[in-house]
Structures are given as structure tokens and as C-alpha cells.
Short mmCIF file of C-alpha atoms in Angstrom, two decimals:
data_model
loop_
_atom_site.label_atom_id
_atom_site.label_comp_id
_atom_site.label_asym_id
_atom_site.label_seq_id
_atom_site.Cartn_x
_atom_site.Cartn_y
_atom_site.Cartn_z
CA MET A 13 -0.25 0.03 -0.65
CA MET A 14 0.41 3.36 -0.55
CA THR A 15 0.24 6.74 1.20
CA VAL A 16 -0.94 10.06 -0.37
CA LYS A 17 2.97 11.19 0.42
CA GLN A 18 4.30 8.15 -2.00
CA ILE A 19 1.94 8.69 -4.62
CA SER A 20 2.27 12.06 -4.66
CA GLU A 21 6.54 11.74 -5.00
CA LEU A 22 6.03 8.94 -8.06
CA THR A 23 3.57 10.68 -9.89
CA GLY A 24 4.11 14.55 -8.85
CA ILE A 25 0.90 15.01 -8.44
CA SER A 26 0.05 17.72 -5.47
CA ALA A 27 -1.26 15.84 -2.65
CA ARG A 28 -4.01 18.25 -2.45
CA THR A 29 -5.00 17.24 -6.08
CA LEU A 30 -5.62 13.78 -5.11
CA HIS A 31 -7.25 15.12 -1.93
CA TYR A 32 -9.88 16.53 -4.42
CA TYR A 33 -9.80 13.50 -6.62
CA ASP A 34 -11.17 11.80 -3.51
CA GLU A 35 -14.01 13.73 -2.30
CA ILE A 36 -15.48 14.52 -6.53
CA GLY A 37 -15.19 10.60 -6.18
CA LEU A 38 -12.55 10.20 -9.43
CA PHE A 39 -9.88 8.08 -7.48
CA VAL A 40 -10.32 7.26 -4.53
CA PRO A 41 -8.35 4.51 -2.07
CA THR A 42 -8.10 0.98 -1.80
CA GLN A 43 -8.83 1.86 2.34
CA LYS A 44 -7.90 4.62 4.72
CA SER A 45 -5.91 3.46 7.93
CA GLU A 46 -6.34 3.52 11.21
CA SER A 47 -5.37 7.24 11.37
CA GLY A 48 -7.95 8.29 8.71
CA TYR A 49 -4.45 7.92 6.20
CA ARG A 50 -5.69 7.60 2.39
CA LEU A 51 -3.70 4.31 1.17
CA TYR A 52 -3.45 3.18 -1.95
CA ASP A 53 -2.29 -0.21 -3.88
CA ASP A 54 -1.78 -1.27 -7.68
CA LYS A 55 -4.96 -1.55 -8.86
CA ALA A 56 -5.89 2.49 -7.65
CA LEU A 57 -2.54 2.84 -9.47
CA GLU A 58 -3.73 1.63 -12.04
CA ILE A 59 -7.11 3.96 -12.36
CA LEU A 60 -5.12 6.99 -11.66
CA GLN A 61 -2.36 6.48 -14.97
CA GLN A 62 -5.41 5.93 -17.15
CA ILE A 63 -7.04 9.89 -15.18
CA LEU A 64 -3.64 10.23 -15.68
CA PHE A 65 -3.44 10.16 -19.71
CA PHE A 66 -7.00 11.94 -20.47
CA ARG A 67 -5.60 14.82 -18.49
CA GLU A 68 -3.05 14.98 -21.14
CA PHE A 69 -6.05 16.04 -23.53
CA ASP A 70 -7.29 18.95 -21.33
CA ILE A 71 -10.33 16.67 -20.84
CA PRO A 72 -13.11 17.92 -17.84
CA LEU A 73 -13.07 15.35 -15.10
CA LYS A 74 -16.86 15.21 -15.14
CA GLU A 75 -16.15 13.39 -18.40
CA ILE A 76 -13.13 11.77 -17.37
CA LYS A 77 -15.46 9.78 -14.01
CA ALA A 78 -18.50 8.76 -16.69
CA VAL A 79 -15.77 6.93 -19.38
CA MET A 80 -13.86 5.87 -16.18
CA GLU A 81 -17.89 4.53 -14.24
CA ASN A 82 -19.37 2.92 -17.98
CA PRO A 83 -20.09 0.00 -17.65
CA ALA A 84 -19.49 -0.83 -21.16
CA LEU A 85 -16.23 0.04 -20.74
CA ASP A 86 -13.73 -2.60 -19.20
CA LYS A 87 -9.62 -1.46 -18.11
CA ASN A 88 -8.79 -3.10 -22.54
CA GLN A 89 -11.21 -0.71 -24.12
CA ILE A 90 -10.56 2.31 -22.02
CA LEU A 91 -6.39 1.76 -23.36
CA GLN A 92 -7.51 1.63 -26.41
CA MET A 93 -9.27 4.27 -26.33
CA GLN A 94 -6.24 6.67 -25.49
CA ARG A 95 -3.85 4.77 -27.37
CA LYS A 96 -6.06 5.88 -30.91
CA MET A 97 -6.65 9.58 -28.81
CA LEU A 98 -2.26 10.31 -28.13
CA VAL A 99 -1.28 8.32 -31.75
CA ALA A 100 -3.50 10.62 -33.19
CA LYS A 101 -1.55 13.12 -30.89
CA LYS A 102 1.82 11.69 -32.11
CA GLU A 103 0.68 12.15 -35.88
CA ARG A 104 0.31 15.83 -35.34
CA MET A 105 2.71 16.36 -33.69
CA GLU A 106 4.93 14.94 -36.31
CA ARG A 107 3.43 16.01 -38.58
CA LEU A 108 3.78 19.82 -37.19
CA ILE A 109 7.55 19.06 -36.06
CA ALA A 110 7.97 17.77 -40.17
CA SER A 111 7.10 21.55 -41.21
CA ILE A 112 9.17 23.67 -39.01
CA ASP A 113 11.85 21.62 -39.65
CA LYS A 114 10.38 23.00 -43.85
CA LEU A 115 10.54 26.08 -42.61
CA LEU A 116 14.36 26.40 -41.19
CA LYS A 117 15.17 25.05 -44.97
CA GLY A 118 13.29 28.14 -46.41
CA GLU A 119 9.91 26.64 -47.59
CA ASN A 120 7.52 29.16 -46.32
CA LYS A 121 4.53 26.48 -46.42
CA MET A 122 3.90 25.43 -43.28
CA ASP A 123 1.12 22.44 -43.07
CA PHE A 124 -2.27 23.51 -40.43
CA ALA A 125 -4.26 20.19 -41.65
CA VAL A 126 -7.03 19.73 -39.75
CA PHE A 127 -7.62 15.45 -41.34
CA ASP A 128 -5.02 13.43 -41.39
CA ARG A 129 -5.84 10.37 -44.51
CA THR A 130 -7.61 8.10 -41.90
CA GLU A 131 -9.99 10.33 -40.69
CA ILE A 132 -10.46 11.76 -44.13
CA GLU A 133 -10.91 7.80 -45.21
CA GLU A 134 -13.21 7.44 -42.18
CA LEU A 135 -14.60 10.13 -43.93
CA PHE A 136 -15.33 8.65 -46.36
CA GLN A 137 -16.70 5.99 -45.01
CA ALA A 138 -19.21 7.62 -43.10
CA MET A 139 -20.69 10.10 -45.58
CA PHE A 140 -20.71 7.06 -48.33
CA GLU A 141 -22.44 4.23 -45.61
CA HIS A 142 -24.81 7.37 -44.42
CA MET A 143 -25.48 8.37 -49.11
CA PRO A 144 -29.11 8.43 -50.21
CA GLU A 145 -28.58 5.42 -52.21
CA ASP A 146 -30.03 5.78 -55.22
CA ILE A 147 -27.33 9.40 -55.42
CA ARG A 148 -24.18 7.19 -53.99
CA ASN A 149 -25.08 4.80 -56.84
CA LEU A 150 -24.87 8.12 -59.31
CA ALA A 151 -21.74 8.88 -58.02
CA ILE A 152 -20.17 5.33 -58.36
CA GLU A 153 -21.15 5.30 -61.52
CA GLU A 154 -19.52 9.56 -62.42
CA PHE A 155 -16.18 8.36 -61.17
CA GLY A 156 -16.54 3.78 -62.56
CA ASP A 157 -16.47 1.94 -59.35
CA THR A 158 -16.17 3.30 -55.60
CA GLU A 159 -12.45 2.91 -55.09
CA GLN A 160 -11.64 5.82 -57.68
CA TRP A 161 -14.57 7.57 -56.26
CA LYS A 162 -13.13 7.66 -52.53
CA LYS A 163 -9.64 9.15 -54.08
CA HIS A 164 -10.48 11.82 -56.19
CA TYR A 165 -12.55 12.50 -52.20
CA ILE A 166 -9.74 12.02 -50.25
CA GLU A 167 -7.16 14.47 -53.12
CA VAL A 168 -9.85 17.33 -53.08
CA VAL A 169 -10.61 17.25 -48.25
CA SER A 170 -6.97 16.93 -48.19
CA SER A 171 -6.80 20.10 -50.71
CA GLU A 172 -4.84 23.02 -48.30
CA LYS A 173 -7.84 25.15 -49.44
CA MET A 174 -10.72 21.60 -48.05
CA GLN A 175 -8.71 21.67 -45.23
CA LYS A 176 -8.93 26.04 -44.41
CA ASN A 177 -12.15 25.10 -44.78
CA TYR A 178 -12.54 22.16 -42.51
CA ALA A 179 -10.55 24.61 -39.53
CA LYS A 180 -13.27 26.73 -39.41
CA VAL A 181 -16.84 24.35 -39.02
CA VAL A 182 -14.22 22.38 -36.64
CA GLU A 183 -14.82 25.43 -35.42
CA TRP A 184 -18.16 25.95 -34.72
CA TYR A 185 -18.74 21.48 -33.95
CA GLY A 186 -16.09 22.67 -30.89
CA GLY A 187 -13.07 20.39 -31.82
CA LYS A 188 -12.62 18.32 -34.48
CA ASP A 189 -13.03 14.76 -32.08
CA LYS A 190 -17.09 16.21 -31.80
CA TYR A 191 -17.34 17.16 -36.01
CA LEU A 192 -16.11 12.78 -36.30
CA SER A 193 -18.33 12.12 -34.10
CA VAL A 194 -21.73 14.04 -35.72
CA ALA A 195 -20.29 13.53 -39.31
CA LYS A 196 -20.43 9.19 -38.66
CA ASN A 197 -24.01 9.46 -36.51
CA PRO A 198 -25.82 11.57 -38.91
CA VAL A 199 -29.77 12.33 -37.29
CA SER A 200 -31.66 10.19 -39.21
CA LYS A 201 -34.06 11.33 -42.57
CA GLU A 202 -36.92 11.16 -40.51
CA VAL A 203 -35.12 13.91 -38.17
CA ALA A 204 -34.04 15.85 -40.95
CA GLN A 205 -37.33 15.75 -42.41
CA SER A 206 -38.68 16.66 -40.06
CA TYR A 207 -35.68 19.93 -39.20
CA ASN A 208 -36.76 20.62 -43.20
CA LYS A 209 -39.96 21.54 -42.91
CA ARG A 210 -39.61 23.63 -40.00
CA LEU A 211 -36.11 25.90 -42.27
CA GLU A 212 -39.02 26.06 -43.91
CA SER A 213 -42.14 27.41 -42.81
CA ILE A 214 -39.91 30.24 -40.52
CA LEU A 215 -38.62 31.08 -44.37
CA GLU A 216 -42.04 31.19 -45.20
CA LYS A 217 -42.45 33.60 -42.33
CA LEU A 218 -39.92 35.17 -43.16
CA ILE A 219 -40.40 36.39 -46.33
CA GLY A 220 -44.43 37.13 -45.30
CA LYS A 221 -42.06 40.25 -44.33
CA ARG A 222 -39.71 41.49 -46.03
CA GLY A 223 -41.41 44.94 -46.27
CA CYS A 224 -40.51 44.97 -42.94
CA PRO A 225 -36.56 46.38 -42.16
CA VAL A 226 -33.98 44.08 -41.48
CA ASP A 227 -32.45 44.83 -38.13
CA SER A 228 -36.22 45.00 -37.15
CA PHE A 229 -37.59 43.23 -34.09
CA GLU A 230 -39.49 41.13 -36.22
CA ILE A 231 -36.93 39.94 -39.09
CA LYS A 232 -34.50 39.28 -35.75
CA GLU A 233 -36.97 36.98 -34.35
CA LEU A 234 -37.41 34.57 -37.45
CA VAL A 235 -34.17 35.08 -37.33
CA GLY A 236 -32.65 33.90 -34.37
CA GLU A 237 -35.33 31.30 -34.68
CA TYR A 238 -34.46 29.83 -37.65
CA GLY A 239 -30.41 30.50 -36.06
CA PHE A 240 -31.34 27.79 -33.15
CA ALA A 241 -33.37 25.00 -35.60
CA MET A 242 -29.81 25.30 -37.63
CA LYS A 243 -27.69 24.76 -34.28
CA GLN A 244 -30.17 21.73 -33.00
CA PHE A 245 -29.73 20.04 -36.82
CA SER A 246 -26.94 20.20 -37.03
CA GLN A 247 -25.20 19.81 -34.14
CA ILE A 248 -22.77 22.73 -33.31
CA LYS A 249 -21.79 23.94 -31.00
CA ASP A 250 -21.81 28.04 -32.65
CA GLU A 251 -23.71 28.81 -35.25
CA GLN A 252 -22.37 32.37 -35.81
CA GLY A 253 -20.33 31.23 -38.71
CA LEU A 254 -22.59 28.29 -39.52
CA MET A 255 -25.06 31.68 -40.66
CA ARG A 256 -22.79 33.57 -42.33
CA SER A 257 -22.11 30.75 -44.28
CA ILE A 258 -25.18 30.50 -44.75
CA ALA A 259 -26.02 34.07 -46.40
CA HIS A 260 -22.91 33.81 -48.33
CA SER A 261 -24.10 30.65 -50.26
CA TYR A 262 -27.26 32.54 -51.10
CA ARG A 263 -25.57 34.91 -52.50
CA GLY A 264 -24.00 32.34 -54.76
CA ALA A 265 -24.99 32.09 -58.77
CA LEU A 266 -26.96 28.51 -58.09
CA MET A 267 -28.34 29.12 -54.35
CA LYS A 268 -29.77 32.24 -55.21
CA SER A 269 -31.36 31.54 -58.15
CA LYS A 270 -33.51 27.97 -56.90
CA ILE A 271 -34.61 30.18 -53.15
CA ASP A 272 -36.03 32.71 -55.30
CA GLU A 273 -37.71 30.44 -58.02
CA LYS A 274 -38.65 29.12 -54.61
CA TYR A 275 -39.40 32.72 -52.88
CA GLY A 276 -39.99 35.59 -55.25
CA GLU A 277 -37.33 37.58 -56.42
CA GLY A 278 -34.96 38.51 -54.67
CA ALA A 279 -35.45 36.93 -51.75
CA ALA A 280 -32.64 35.06 -51.83
CA GLU A 281 -30.67 39.22 -51.13
CA PHE A 282 -32.94 39.80 -48.56
CA PHE A 283 -32.25 36.39 -47.00
CA ALA A 284 -28.64 37.18 -46.47
CA GLN A 285 -29.41 40.87 -45.57
CA ALA A 286 -31.50 39.88 -42.62
CA ILE A 287 -28.91 36.83 -41.31
CA GLU A 288 -25.95 39.41 -41.64
CA ALA A 289 -28.10 41.59 -39.78
CA PHE A 290 -29.05 39.13 -37.08
CA TYR A 291 -25.46 37.65 -36.36
CA LYS A 292 -23.16 41.54 -37.32
#
């Protein structure tokens, strides 16, 4: 058995932190001595090591506790999870080091890729599995086969321009892991249809207020409702960037044509101005 002082000296964690971990139930002692001192065995040390692995990624203690107490996860599953996280961090660090080496050699281009090849392949697989069958078949027909389609997708997503775009999107979601999770587990077809109906209903109400100034309460109320629905549907942390992107897309030739055809001439520009006024 080891005391708090011994564990503190071994791990570098302060006694105060260990006491706090005990108070919140994250890392409790194996037993207490007759004098009330906390004592820990080897199994407890393994648990502490797992906690420290998670802390390397600045994961909140509350979330670490939830993972550690999850009955569906055993020790090996948690270690596999941590290994995957550490490997991803290692690969990211290696890419940054390689970029710095290039700068030192006089090559003034630094690589800040958001997704590595493995993650891009995972994104393709998620898209492939959840895409409507008719659209998937059209894509396969266009590229010749699935492998050629996948190769094209990886090349496009790996480009510097696309990686910069993804950097913005990841920020909307509050992190890469959240974005990947949403991409791999999209909402059901029924839920998507329900949200689409709700969004169309809001736009119908908004076009009905077209005579009002874009900074009026009536307009802002509807744009706020639209933004909230988009935030829920997209499962993002902050919808401002997404809504500004939507406003920008309304001015694109293809989207402008579709919006104006559905809601009347000039509707796309009106929607864009209303969104920009709300999120200025």
C-alpha cells in the first residue's frame, strides 16, 4: 500500500489534487488506515495512470469520471481509446515538427492540416454509408467504381483549401472529435425531414415580413429562430459561423436561383441581409 505522499512523489501530483479527486469520487483510496490516512494499492495506481492519460488532453474531470464509470467499457477498451488519442496527438505533433523543419530549410509553407488520411477515409466511409442509395449509385457511375470515387474524395479533402474550410467548420462544432462524431452518426432521415419542414416554415414567415427593415424585431425574431433550429439540426456549438456561411451561399448563383424561384425574386438577397443584420 502507498500513502498520498508516496503517490505524490511518484507521479508529481500534489496531495491536494489527490484529496480533491477523492472528494469528487474520481480516484478514491483502496482503504484508509486506522489513523484515517488514505492508502492505495497497485490497482489504484493503474486507475490513476488512466486518469492522467485523459488529463493529457485537457478532458474535464467530470467527463473522465463518466468514462471510467461506464459499465460498457472495460480496462482494455479504455486503454485502446487512450492509445488512439495519443497516436492521433503524436501524428499531429510529427506533422507540426515536419512543417517547422521545412521552415528552417527555407520552405515558407506550414502545414496545418485538420484531418489526417485515416480521418479523411473515415469521413468518406461515413458519407458513403449514410448517403441516399440513388445518389450513391450516381456517384459510383460517374467515377467508375467506389475506389476511384474514394481516391478523388481523399485528394479533394486533403487539399490546403479544403483543410482551411474544415478548420472553420470544426470550430463551429467546438472541436474535431465532436465534428467526426456528428459526421459518423448523422440524424435519421425522419428527423432531417422534420427539421427541413421547420426551416422552410420559418423562411415562409420571413419572406412574409419582407417589407420590414432587416434590423427590425420581427425579422430578428425569425432569423434567431432559424439560427437556433440550424444549431440543433447541425449539432454545432456555435451557429454564428454557419449562419454567416449560409448568408454568403445565398448570394452564389446556383443557390440564389433556387431561393428566388421558390420564394420570389430578390428573396435570396433579402435572406442574406437579414442573417447578416442578426449576426453582425
